[in-house]
GROMACS .gro file of C-alpha atoms in nm:
model
  452
    1MET     CA    1  11.645 -10.791 -16.805
    2ASN     CA    2  11.358 -10.460 -16.800
    3GLU     CA    3  11.224 -10.369 -17.128
    4PRO     CA    4  11.306  -9.963 -17.184
    5HIS     CA    5  10.973  -9.917 -17.267
    6ARG     CA    6  10.782 -10.096 -16.967
    7ARG     CA    7  10.696  -9.905 -16.633
    8LEU     CA    8  10.933  -9.883 -16.414
    9ARG     CA    9  10.873  -9.967 -16.027
   10VAL     CA   10  11.127  -9.881 -15.770
   11GLY     CA   11  11.074  -9.980 -15.391
   12VAL     CA   12  11.270  -9.876 -15.092
   13GLY     CA   13  11.455 -10.126 -14.908
   14ALA     CA   14  11.608  -9.869 -14.635
   15GLY     CA   15  11.645  -9.485 -14.586
   16MET     CA   16  11.909  -9.468 -14.317
   17ALA     CA   17  12.178  -9.695 -14.217
   18ASP     CA   18  12.032  -9.888 -13.944
   19ASP     CA   19  11.635  -9.897 -14.079
   20ARG     CA   20  11.407 -10.168 -14.024
   21ILE     CA   21  11.429 -10.467 -14.267
   22GLY     CA   22  11.080 -10.605 -14.217
   23PRO     CA   23  10.869 -10.354 -14.428
   24ALA     CA   24  11.160 -10.399 -14.761
   25LEU     CA   25  11.079 -10.773 -14.753
   26GLN     CA   26  10.680 -10.684 -14.753
   27LEU     CA   27  10.779 -10.459 -15.069
   28LEU     CA   28  10.950 -10.758 -15.207
   29GLU     CA   29  10.714 -11.028 -15.142
   30GLN     CA   30  10.413 -10.805 -15.253
   31CYS     CA   31  10.492 -10.570 -15.485
   32ASP     CA   32  10.591 -10.631 -15.831
   33LEU     CA   33  10.913 -10.467 -15.787
   34ASP     CA   34  11.179 -10.410 -16.084
   35TYR     CA   35  11.436 -10.262 -15.833
   36LEU     CA   36  11.513 -10.247 -15.458
   37VAL     CA   37  11.703  -9.909 -15.384
   38CYS     CA   38  11.855  -9.892 -15.003
   39GLU     CA   39  11.971  -9.559 -14.935
   40CYS     CA   40  12.213  -9.564 -14.622
   41LEU     CA   41  12.450  -9.284 -14.608
   42ALA     CA   42  12.447  -8.968 -14.386
   43GLU     CA   43  12.701  -8.694 -14.360
   44ARG     CA   44  12.927  -8.853 -14.136
   45THR     CA   45  12.877  -9.225 -14.224
   46ILE     CA   46  13.171  -9.216 -14.467
   47ALA     CA   47  13.407  -9.047 -14.242
   48ARG     CA   48  13.281  -9.341 -13.969
   49GLU     CA   49  13.317  -9.618 -14.202
   50THR     CA   50  13.708  -9.464 -14.288
   51LEU     CA   51  13.789  -9.529 -13.958
   52SER     CA   52  13.649  -9.868 -13.955
   53ARG     CA   53  13.865  -9.924 -14.267
   54ARG     CA   54  14.165  -9.827 -14.115
   55HIS     CA   55  14.172 -10.092 -13.857
   56ASP     CA   56  14.026 -10.353 -14.099
   57GLY     CA   57  14.088 -10.309 -14.456
   58ALA     CA   58  13.805 -10.570 -14.537
   59ARG     CA   59  13.531 -10.342 -14.366
   60GLY     CA   60  13.415 -10.004 -14.375
   61TYR     CA   61  13.089 -10.043 -14.552
   62ASN     CA   62  12.751 -10.026 -14.341
   63PRO     CA   63  12.750 -10.295 -14.093
   64MET     CA   64  12.407 -10.399 -14.144
   65LEU     CA   65  12.469 -10.517 -14.496
   66GLU     CA   66  12.529 -10.872 -14.433
   67GLN     CA   67  12.217 -10.892 -14.264
   68ARG     CA   68  12.012 -10.726 -14.520
   69MET     CA   69  12.208 -10.907 -14.817
   70ARG     CA   70  12.106 -11.251 -14.628
   71ALA     CA   71  11.738 -11.125 -14.602
   72PHE     CA   72  11.685 -10.926 -14.950
   73LEU     CA   73  11.910 -11.182 -15.176
   74PRO     CA   74  11.691 -11.522 -15.208
   75LEU     CA   75  11.361 -11.261 -15.270
   76CYS     CA   76  11.551 -11.047 -15.528
   77ARG     CA   77  11.632 -11.401 -15.708
   78ARG     CA   78  11.323 -11.528 -15.702
   79LYS     CA   79  11.148 -11.209 -15.798
   80GLY     CA   80  11.402 -11.098 -16.040
   81VAL     CA   81  11.444 -10.791 -15.867
   82ARG     CA   82  11.780 -10.584 -15.918
   83LEU     CA   83  11.954 -10.416 -15.595
   84VAL     CA   84  12.101 -10.057 -15.586
   85SER     CA   85  12.279  -9.902 -15.273
   86ASN     CA   86  12.544  -9.688 -15.143
   87MET     CA   87  12.607  -9.933 -14.857
   88GLY     CA   88  12.949  -9.945 -14.999
   89ALA     CA   89  13.027  -9.599 -14.793
   90ALA     CA   90  13.403  -9.608 -14.771
   91ASN     CA   91  13.465  -9.942 -14.957
   92PRO     CA   92  13.179 -10.013 -15.206
   93ALA     CA   93  13.443 -10.310 -15.401
   94GLY     CA   94  13.401 -10.470 -15.014
   95ALA     CA   95  13.028 -10.406 -14.976
   96ALA     CA   96  12.997 -10.565 -15.362
   97GLN     CA   97  13.243 -10.886 -15.248
   98ALA     CA   98  13.055 -10.955 -14.961
   99ALA     CA   99  12.715 -10.938 -15.109
  100LEU     CA  100  12.850 -11.149 -15.366
  101GLU     CA  101  13.000 -11.429 -15.134
  102ILE     CA  102  12.666 -11.412 -14.934
  103GLY     CA  103  12.475 -11.486 -15.262
  104ARG     CA  104  12.681 -11.764 -15.370
  105GLU     CA  105  12.627 -11.918 -15.036
  106GLN     CA  106  12.249 -11.906 -15.077
  107GLY     CA  107  12.323 -12.083 -15.436
  108TRP     CA  108  12.287 -11.779 -15.697
  109ARG     CA  109  12.570 -11.895 -15.849
  110ASP     CA  110  12.544 -11.688 -16.190
  111LEU     CA  111  12.449 -11.383 -15.945
  112GLN     CA  112  12.702 -11.046 -16.084
  113CYS     CA  113  12.793 -10.760 -15.846
  114ALA     CA  114  12.958 -10.426 -15.954
  115ALA     CA  115  13.108 -10.147 -15.758
  116VAL     CA  116  13.141  -9.762 -15.790
  117VAL     CA  117  13.443  -9.609 -15.690
  118GLY     CA  118  13.584  -9.274 -15.762
  119ASP     CA  119  13.398  -9.085 -15.521
  120ASP     CA  120  13.713  -9.078 -15.276
  121VAL     CA  121  13.912  -8.769 -15.351
  122ILE     CA  122  14.093  -8.696 -15.007
  123ASP     CA  123  14.442  -8.717 -15.208
  124ARG     CA  124  14.314  -8.422 -15.490
  125VAL     CA  125  14.174  -8.220 -15.233
  126ARG     CA  126  14.489  -8.269 -14.984
  127THR     CA  127  14.710  -8.044 -15.267
  128HIS     CA  128  14.399  -7.773 -15.254
  129PRO     CA  129  14.426  -7.618 -14.950
  130GLU     CA  130  14.256  -7.278 -15.082
  131LEU     CA  131  13.931  -7.446 -15.142
  132GLN     CA  132  13.682  -7.293 -14.889
  133LEU     CA  133  13.483  -7.471 -14.651
  134MET     CA  134  13.130  -7.381 -14.744
  135ASP     CA  135  12.989  -7.394 -14.398
  136ARG     CA  136  13.252  -7.251 -14.191
  137GLY     CA  137  13.377  -7.007 -14.455
  138LEU     CA  138  13.746  -7.077 -14.430
  139PRO     CA  139  13.999  -7.217 -14.639
  140LEU     CA  140  14.033  -7.603 -14.625
  141GLU     CA  141  14.364  -7.555 -14.482
  142HIS     CA  142  14.248  -7.485 -14.147
  143ILE     CA  143  14.139  -7.857 -14.098
  144LEU     CA  144  14.410  -8.031 -14.327
  145PRO     CA  145  14.598  -8.190 -14.042
  146ARG     CA  146  14.290  -8.325 -13.919
  147LEU     CA  147  14.159  -8.434 -14.236
  148ALA     CA  148  13.967  -8.776 -14.212
  149SER     CA  149  13.777  -8.853 -14.547
  150ALA     CA  150  13.688  -8.645 -14.840
  151ASN     CA  151  13.384  -8.791 -15.070
  152ALA     CA  152  13.228  -8.626 -15.397
  153TYR     CA  153  12.826  -8.688 -15.436
  154LEU     CA  154  12.811  -8.858 -15.742
  155GLY     CA  155  12.558  -8.875 -15.971
  156ALA     CA  156  12.334  -9.090 -16.139
  157ASP     CA  157  12.539  -9.174 -16.457
  158VAL     CA  158  12.750  -9.394 -16.252
  159VAL     CA  159  12.434  -9.571 -16.138
  160ARG     CA  160  12.307  -9.610 -16.461
  161ASP     CA  161  12.691  -9.697 -16.566
  162ALA     CA  162  12.702  -9.974 -16.340
  163LEU     CA  163  12.309 -10.121 -16.421
  164ALA     CA  164  12.457 -10.159 -16.771
  165THR     CA  165  12.695 -10.415 -16.682
  166GLY     CA  166  12.377 -10.646 -16.606
  167ALA     CA  167  12.490 -10.665 -16.257
  168HIS     CA  168  12.200 -10.779 -16.018
  169VAL     CA  169  12.355 -10.618 -15.711
  170VAL     CA  170  12.550 -10.240 -15.747
  171MET     CA  171  12.714 -10.119 -15.433
  172THR     CA  172  12.834  -9.731 -15.444
  173GLY     CA  173  12.984  -9.531 -15.218
  174ARG     CA  174  12.894  -9.133 -15.150
  175VAL     CA  175  12.603  -9.080 -15.455
  176ALA     CA  176  12.351  -8.829 -15.389
  177ASP     CA  177  12.062  -8.988 -15.215
  178PRO     CA  178  11.826  -8.895 -15.530
  179SER     CA  179  12.073  -8.989 -15.793
  180LEU     CA  180  12.073  -9.369 -15.682
  181PHE     CA  181  11.695  -9.362 -15.778
  182LEU     CA  182  11.778  -9.146 -16.097
  183GLY     CA  183  12.033  -9.374 -16.207
  184VAL     CA  184  11.781  -9.651 -16.215
  185ALA     CA  185  11.547  -9.466 -16.438
  186LEU     CA  186  11.809  -9.331 -16.659
  187HIS     CA  187  11.900  -9.715 -16.712
  188HIS     CA  188  11.547  -9.875 -16.747
  189HIS     CA  189  11.362  -9.599 -16.984
  190GLN     CA  190  11.735  -9.531 -17.170
  191TRP     CA  191  11.652  -9.144 -17.119
  192ALA     CA  192  11.911  -8.903 -17.195
  193TYR     CA  193  12.116  -8.737 -16.954
  194ASP     CA  194  12.025  -8.408 -17.070
  195ASP     CA  195  11.645  -8.479 -17.105
  196LEU     CA  196  11.538  -8.250 -16.822
  197PRO     CA  197  11.203  -8.316 -16.736
  198ARG     CA  198  11.261  -8.698 -16.733
  199VAL     CA  199  11.557  -8.587 -16.544
  200ALA     CA  200  11.325  -8.358 -16.304
  201ALA     CA  201  11.081  -8.703 -16.285
  202GLY     CA  202  11.346  -8.918 -16.160
  203THR     CA  203  11.477  -8.707 -15.900
  204ILE     CA  204  11.162  -8.603 -15.751
  205MET     CA  205  11.081  -8.959 -15.722
  206GLY     CA  206  11.436  -9.023 -15.566
  207HIS     CA  207  11.411  -8.733 -15.279
  208LEU     CA  208  11.040  -8.857 -15.207
  209LEU     CA  209  11.138  -9.212 -15.157
  210GLU     CA  210  11.505  -9.182 -15.011
  211CYS     CA  211  11.419  -9.139 -14.657
  212SER     CA  212  11.162  -9.457 -14.670
  213ALA     CA  213  10.899  -9.456 -14.447
  214GLN     CA  214  10.927  -9.059 -14.440
  215VAL     CA  215  10.679  -9.039 -14.731
  216THR     CA  216  10.441  -9.287 -14.541
  217GLY     CA  217  10.421  -9.133 -14.234
  218GLY     CA  218  10.744  -9.153 -14.039
  219TYR     CA  219  10.872  -8.864 -13.871
  220PHE     CA  220  10.508  -8.722 -13.929
  221ALA     CA  221  10.231  -8.830 -13.669
  222ASP     CA  222  10.141  -8.611 -13.398
  223PRO     CA  223   9.833  -8.764 -13.207
  224GLY     CA  224   9.508  -8.579 -13.255
  225LYS     CA  225   9.700  -8.307 -13.501
  226LYS     CA  226   9.830  -8.527 -13.807
  227ASP     CA  227   9.729  -8.866 -13.697
  228VAL     CA  228   9.895  -9.202 -13.876
  229PRO     CA  229   9.689  -9.521 -13.841
  230ARG     CA  230   9.865  -9.850 -13.732
  231LEU     CA  231  10.217  -9.665 -13.713
  232ALA     CA  232  10.372 -10.017 -13.573
  233GLU     CA  233  10.317 -10.157 -13.939
  234LEU     CA  234  10.450  -9.840 -14.137
  235PRO     CA  235  10.528  -9.986 -14.450
  236TYR     CA  236  10.801  -9.857 -14.719
  237PRO     CA  237  10.723  -9.695 -15.017
  238TYR     CA  238  10.745  -9.770 -15.418
  239ALA     CA  239  10.728  -9.550 -15.681
  240ASP     CA  240  10.571  -9.633 -16.037
  241LEU     CA  241  10.747  -9.423 -16.328
  242TYR     CA  242  10.666  -9.438 -16.656
  243PRO     CA  243  10.880  -9.341 -16.992
  244ASP     CA  244  10.701  -9.011 -17.025
  245GLY     CA  245  10.800  -8.911 -16.662
  246GLU     CA  246  10.433  -8.990 -16.502
  247LEU     CA  247  10.526  -9.027 -16.139
  248PHE     CA  248  10.334  -9.184 -15.849
  249ILE     CA  249  10.386  -9.278 -15.541
  250GLY     CA  250  10.245  -9.632 -15.346
  251LYS     CA  251  10.279  -9.806 -15.037
  252PRO     CA  252  10.166 -10.165 -15.046
  253ASP     CA  253   9.759 -10.231 -15.047
  254GLY     CA  254   9.568 -10.201 -14.728
  255SER     CA  255   9.905 -10.146 -14.538
  256GLY     CA  256   9.959  -9.937 -14.215
  257GLY     CA  257  10.065  -9.578 -14.249
  258ARG     CA  258   9.948  -9.252 -14.447
  259LEU     CA  259  10.016  -9.159 -14.783
  260ASP     CA  260   9.870  -8.813 -14.908
  261ARG     CA  261   9.945  -8.473 -15.012
  262MET     CA  262  10.021  -8.397 -14.669
  263THR     CA  263  10.285  -8.676 -14.598
  264CYS     CA  264  10.409  -8.613 -14.971
  265THR     CA  265  10.447  -8.251 -14.908
  266GLU     CA  266  10.637  -8.264 -14.601
  267GLN     CA  267  10.900  -8.521 -14.716
  268ALA     CA  268  10.926  -8.268 -15.056
  269LEU     CA  269  11.039  -8.015 -14.814
  270TYR     CA  270  11.260  -8.194 -14.572
  271GLU     CA  271  11.591  -8.122 -14.630
  272ILE     CA  272  11.563  -7.859 -14.916
  273HIS     CA  273  11.742  -7.513 -14.843
  274ASP     CA  274  11.559  -7.367 -15.147
  275PRO     CA  275  11.266  -7.543 -15.312
  276ASP     CA  276  11.337  -7.347 -15.654
  277ALA     CA  277  11.689  -7.429 -15.670
  278TYR     CA  278  11.747  -7.825 -15.506
  279ILE     CA  279  12.105  -7.850 -15.628
  280THR     CA  280  12.193  -8.222 -15.694
  281PRO     CA  281  12.468  -8.350 -15.934
  282ASP     CA  282  12.238  -8.418 -16.262
  283CYS     CA  283  12.003  -8.091 -16.217
  284VAL     CA  284  11.886  -7.827 -16.000
  285LEU     CA  285  11.560  -7.933 -15.939
  286SER     CA  286  11.242  -7.695 -15.881
  287LEU     CA  287  10.934  -7.775 -15.662
  288ASP     CA  288  10.758  -7.425 -15.804
  289GLY     CA  289  10.435  -7.604 -15.937
  290LEU     CA  290  10.500  -7.924 -15.765
  291HIS     CA  291  10.171  -8.091 -15.650
  292PHE     CA  292  10.007  -8.425 -15.545
  293GLU     CA  293   9.696  -8.553 -15.602
  294ALA     CA  294   9.566  -8.855 -15.379
  295LEU     CA  295   9.439  -9.132 -15.600
  296SER     CA  296   9.393  -9.369 -15.316
  297PRO     CA  297   9.469  -9.467 -14.943
  298ASP     CA  298   9.761  -9.635 -15.088
  299ARG     CA  299   9.853  -9.389 -15.449
  300VAL     CA  300   9.937  -9.031 -15.508
  301ALA     CA  301  10.039  -8.880 -15.828
  302VAL     CA  302  10.328  -8.658 -15.821
  303ARG     CA  303  10.283  -8.330 -16.121
  304GLY     CA  304  10.460  -8.055 -16.195
  305ILE     CA  305  10.790  -8.087 -16.128
  306HIS     CA  306  11.094  -7.946 -16.376
  307ALA     CA  307  11.462  -7.895 -16.365
  308ARG     CA  308  11.754  -7.650 -16.492
  309PRO     CA  309  12.089  -7.817 -16.603
  310ARG     CA  310  12.350  -7.942 -16.350
  311THR     CA  311  12.616  -7.755 -16.188
  312ASP     CA  312  12.995  -7.796 -16.355
  313SER     CA  313  13.123  -7.855 -15.958
  314TYR     CA  314  13.070  -8.158 -15.731
  315LYS     CA  315  12.989  -8.133 -15.380
  316VAL     CA  316  13.252  -8.291 -15.144
  317VAL     CA  317  13.154  -8.394 -14.809
  318VAL     CA  318  13.472  -8.379 -14.598
  319GLY     CA  319  13.475  -8.506 -14.254
  320TYR     CA  320  13.768  -8.426 -13.979
  321PHE     CA  321  13.861  -8.487 -13.628
  322ASP     CA  322  13.744  -8.216 -13.419
  323GLY     CA  323  13.828  -8.351 -13.043
  324TRP     CA  324  13.628  -8.540 -12.793
  325ILE     CA  325  13.287  -8.538 -12.626
  326GLY     CA  326  13.277  -8.645 -12.293
  327THR     CA  327  12.935  -8.683 -12.120
  328GLY     CA  328  12.757  -8.797 -11.817
  329GLU     CA  329  12.406  -8.804 -11.636
  330VAL     CA  330  12.209  -8.825 -11.319
  331ALA     CA  331  11.857  -8.808 -11.224
  332TYR     CA  332  11.687  -8.619 -10.946
  333ALA     CA  333  11.330  -8.630 -10.797
  334GLY     CA  334  11.106  -8.511 -10.537
  335VAL     CA  335  11.035  -8.156 -10.390
  336ASN     CA  336  11.348  -7.895 -10.561
  337ALA     CA  337  11.454  -8.163 -10.773
  338VAL     CA  338  11.548  -7.882 -11.022
  339ALA     CA  339  11.746  -7.687 -10.779
  340ARG     CA  340  11.982  -7.982 -10.696
  341ALA     CA  341  12.029  -8.038 -11.035
  342GLN     CA  342  12.139  -7.696 -11.084
  343LEU     CA  343  12.347  -7.731 -10.777
  344ALA     CA  344  12.517  -8.051 -10.919
  345ALA     CA  345  12.621  -7.944 -11.253
  346GLU     CA  346  12.780  -7.639 -11.109
  347THR     CA  347  12.993  -7.848 -10.852
  348VAL     CA  348  13.060  -8.078 -11.159
  349LYS     CA  349  13.228  -7.776 -11.349
  350GLU     CA  350  13.440  -7.671 -11.050
  351ARG     CA  351  13.568  -7.985 -10.974
  352PHE     CA  352  13.638  -8.068 -11.362
  353ARG     CA  353  13.834  -7.763 -11.324
  354LEU     CA  354  13.990  -7.789 -11.012
  355ASP     CA  355  14.138  -8.149 -11.117
  356GLY     CA  356  14.276  -7.981 -11.444
  357GLY     CA  357  14.022  -8.090 -11.694
  358VAL     CA  358  14.020  -7.883 -12.028
  359ALA     CA  359  13.709  -7.793 -12.232
  360SER     CA  360  13.596  -7.529 -12.476
  361GLU     CA  361  13.252  -7.596 -12.424
  362ILE     CA  362  13.027  -7.730 -12.127
  363GLN     CA  363  12.681  -7.778 -12.182
  364VAL     CA  364  12.443  -7.849 -11.878
  365ASP     CA  365  12.060  -7.992 -11.993
  366LEU     CA  366  11.783  -8.045 -11.762
  367ILE     CA  367  11.629  -8.291 -11.999
  368GLY     CA  368  11.292  -8.227 -12.043
  369VAL     CA  369  11.308  -7.859 -11.877
  370THR     CA  370  11.607  -7.684 -12.076
  371SER     CA  371  11.751  -7.953 -12.291
  372LEU     CA  372  11.593  -7.775 -12.618
  373HIS     CA  373  11.520  -7.434 -12.554
  374GLY     CA  374  11.744  -7.327 -12.283
  375SER     CA  375  11.645  -7.190 -11.945
  376HIS     CA  376  11.353  -7.000 -12.059
  377PRO     CA  377  11.138  -6.877 -11.792
  378ALA     CA  378  10.797  -7.075 -11.908
  379ALA     CA  379  11.047  -7.405 -11.901
  380LEU     CA  380  11.129  -7.371 -11.514
  381ALA     CA  381  10.797  -7.245 -11.396
  382GLY     CA  382  10.627  -7.577 -11.355
  383GLN     CA  383  10.882  -7.685 -11.122
  384PRO     CA  384  10.883  -8.090 -11.248
  385TYR     CA  385  10.928  -8.320 -10.963
  386GLU     CA  386  11.175  -8.541 -11.109
  387VAL     CA  387  11.441  -8.404 -11.424
  388ARG     CA  388  11.734  -8.599 -11.536
  389LEU     CA  389  12.092  -8.379 -11.571
  390ARG     CA  390  12.313  -8.397 -11.829
  391VAL     CA  391  12.654  -8.260 -11.842
  392ALA     CA  392  12.875  -8.277 -12.177
  393ALA     CA  393  13.199  -8.130 -12.283
  394ARG     CA  394  13.398  -8.080 -12.539
  395CYS     CA  395  13.745  -8.134 -12.492
  396PRO     CA  396  14.085  -8.162 -12.682
  397ASP     CA  397  14.180  -8.501 -12.517
  398LYS     CA  398  14.063  -8.805 -12.432
  399LYS     CA  399  14.152  -8.791 -12.090
  400SER     CA  400  13.979  -8.461 -12.024
  401ALA     CA  401  13.648  -8.604 -12.176
  402HIS     CA  402  13.684  -8.913 -11.920
  403LEU     CA  403  13.723  -8.704 -11.645
  404LEU     CA  404  13.388  -8.496 -11.713
  405GLY     CA  405  13.206  -8.801 -11.684
  406ASP     CA  406  13.334  -8.944 -11.402
  407HIS     CA  407  13.279  -8.630 -11.195
  408VAL     CA  408  12.863  -8.675 -11.273
  409ARG     CA  409  12.901  -9.048 -11.204
  410GLN     CA  410  13.057  -8.957 -10.855
  411LEU     CA  411  12.783  -8.769 -10.752
  412ASN     CA  412  12.604  -9.053 -10.652
  413MET     CA  413  12.762  -9.012 -10.290
  414GLN     CA  414  12.951  -8.660 -10.348
  415GLY     CA  415  12.692  -8.446 -10.474
  416PRO     CA  416  12.335  -8.305 -10.369
  417TYR     CA  417  12.092  -8.549 -10.220
  418GLY     CA  418  11.856  -8.792 -10.401
  419ALA     CA  419  12.081  -8.899 -10.708
  420GLY     CA  420  11.959  -9.158 -10.923
  421GLY     CA  421  12.089  -9.358 -11.154
  422PRO     CA  422  12.419  -9.193 -11.254
  423VAL     CA  423  12.620  -9.271 -11.567
  424ASN     CA  424  12.963  -9.191 -11.687
  425LEU     CA  425  12.858  -9.223 -12.085
  426GLY     CA  426  13.261  -9.209 -12.151
  427ALA     CA  427  13.442  -9.028 -12.395
  428LYS     CA  428  13.330  -8.983 -12.797
  429GLU     CA  429  13.562  -8.902 -13.095
  430ILE     CA  430  13.408  -8.627 -13.278
  431ILE     CA  431  13.382  -8.611 -13.660
  432ALA     CA  432  13.280  -8.323 -13.809
  433VAL     CA  433  13.161  -8.227 -14.138
  434ASP     CA  434  13.182  -7.970 -14.396
  435ALA     CA  435  13.207  -7.953 -14.749
  436VAL     CA  436  13.367  -7.769 -15.028
  437LEU     CA  437  13.302  -7.762 -15.419
  438ILE     CA  438  13.531  -7.931 -15.696
  439PRO     CA  439  13.589  -7.898 -16.066
  440ARG     CA  440  13.401  -8.217 -16.219
  441ASN     CA  441  13.697  -8.349 -16.395
  442TRP     CA  442  13.848  -8.342 -16.085
  443VAL     CA  443  13.633  -8.686 -16.038
  444VAL     CA  444  13.681  -9.006 -16.197
  445PRO     CA  445  13.386  -9.247 -16.122
  446GLN     CA  446  13.463  -9.565 -16.229
  447VAL     CA  447  13.259  -9.908 -16.233
  448ILE     CA  448  13.415 -10.247 -16.129
  449MET     CA  449  13.301 -10.589 -16.135
  450VAL     CA  450  13.379 -10.823 -15.825
  451GLU     CA  451  13.475 -11.197 -15.866
  452ALA     CA  452  13.416 -11.437 -15.618
   0.00000   0.00000   0.00000
């Protein structure tokens, strides 16, 4: 067990649901970690996994959990590294159970796994249709019949409590991204939850690490402008956090990628609406005064962070069914390719209407020409020699969504000449997300230990 006075070293095992496994193994092998944290939830993930669990009650957690556990647990056992992750998604107890079974299969007989539950508040919010949707500005009642999930962003305190059980592996559902890391710091250093300077240090640590390789050059490289050496060997970062809140971000010595003031600054501003008021369940973080000092090619000091007390509410992400999307694609090449693609799109829309298709919105993209910035004159001025047409429709039913894709596929023989690679990409059910705020006392987080 870690002593409270020791430096804490936290490595990143994942920054999204399907992140690479190799760089996490590199950290486990080379970097003398105390903890490995895998952050794997996006806004829609829990809603998606809630549907998965409805089909199979034993599922509902991250699909890569078993693959990661088989890769990580032997090294965690040998190196004495504890693992924390929100891979539990809609089924934290099931995720912890799966991790326990895999560890026992591998011979880790005294492995202990804990689950954090209580973020699922769908039953509570159903009884409060007056709650306001933060993005749409409408009452929850507007989407209540289509509600699929409602999960509160839990904070670091429950992660701390889960680690206090002695568990080697902690699986959570919806916990705010930086809170996973702060919870590790609270436990390791025995910090008070209202010690704002230290809570601020743990929170910025989590925010810098939560997206895995983004702070080491991922989503950063721009050839000739922001070069990243050995991008194919991009490593995951780790943090060294000391009892007084002193913080350093590092990567394996001599590894690829890039870690410096620029990469850290970009990640610090990532997904931040107000740099002076980044609201988390644990504090309101201010980046005013934040600065970085590159100490070596593999190490950066983080300084100048502070925070205000946490708010009296939890943010709840709500997922709801919002119809279907039907999509088809086809390519055109040669002289006049753009004009033929435009004619094809108009033909698809008219045939869809004639055959009774229903859509609230149809979007036409000439990929590489108009798909990002619309029909801007500059986009069409060059008249590219090849273009891929994408037509998508938002439909109230699955039948209409399939119909749209069929009409694109049929352009192969029933549209302008020169169609190549037509495909109906099928109908996809839409799970949209919004958020509401609820009082903290509506949420009762719990830690449960799982047994083999």
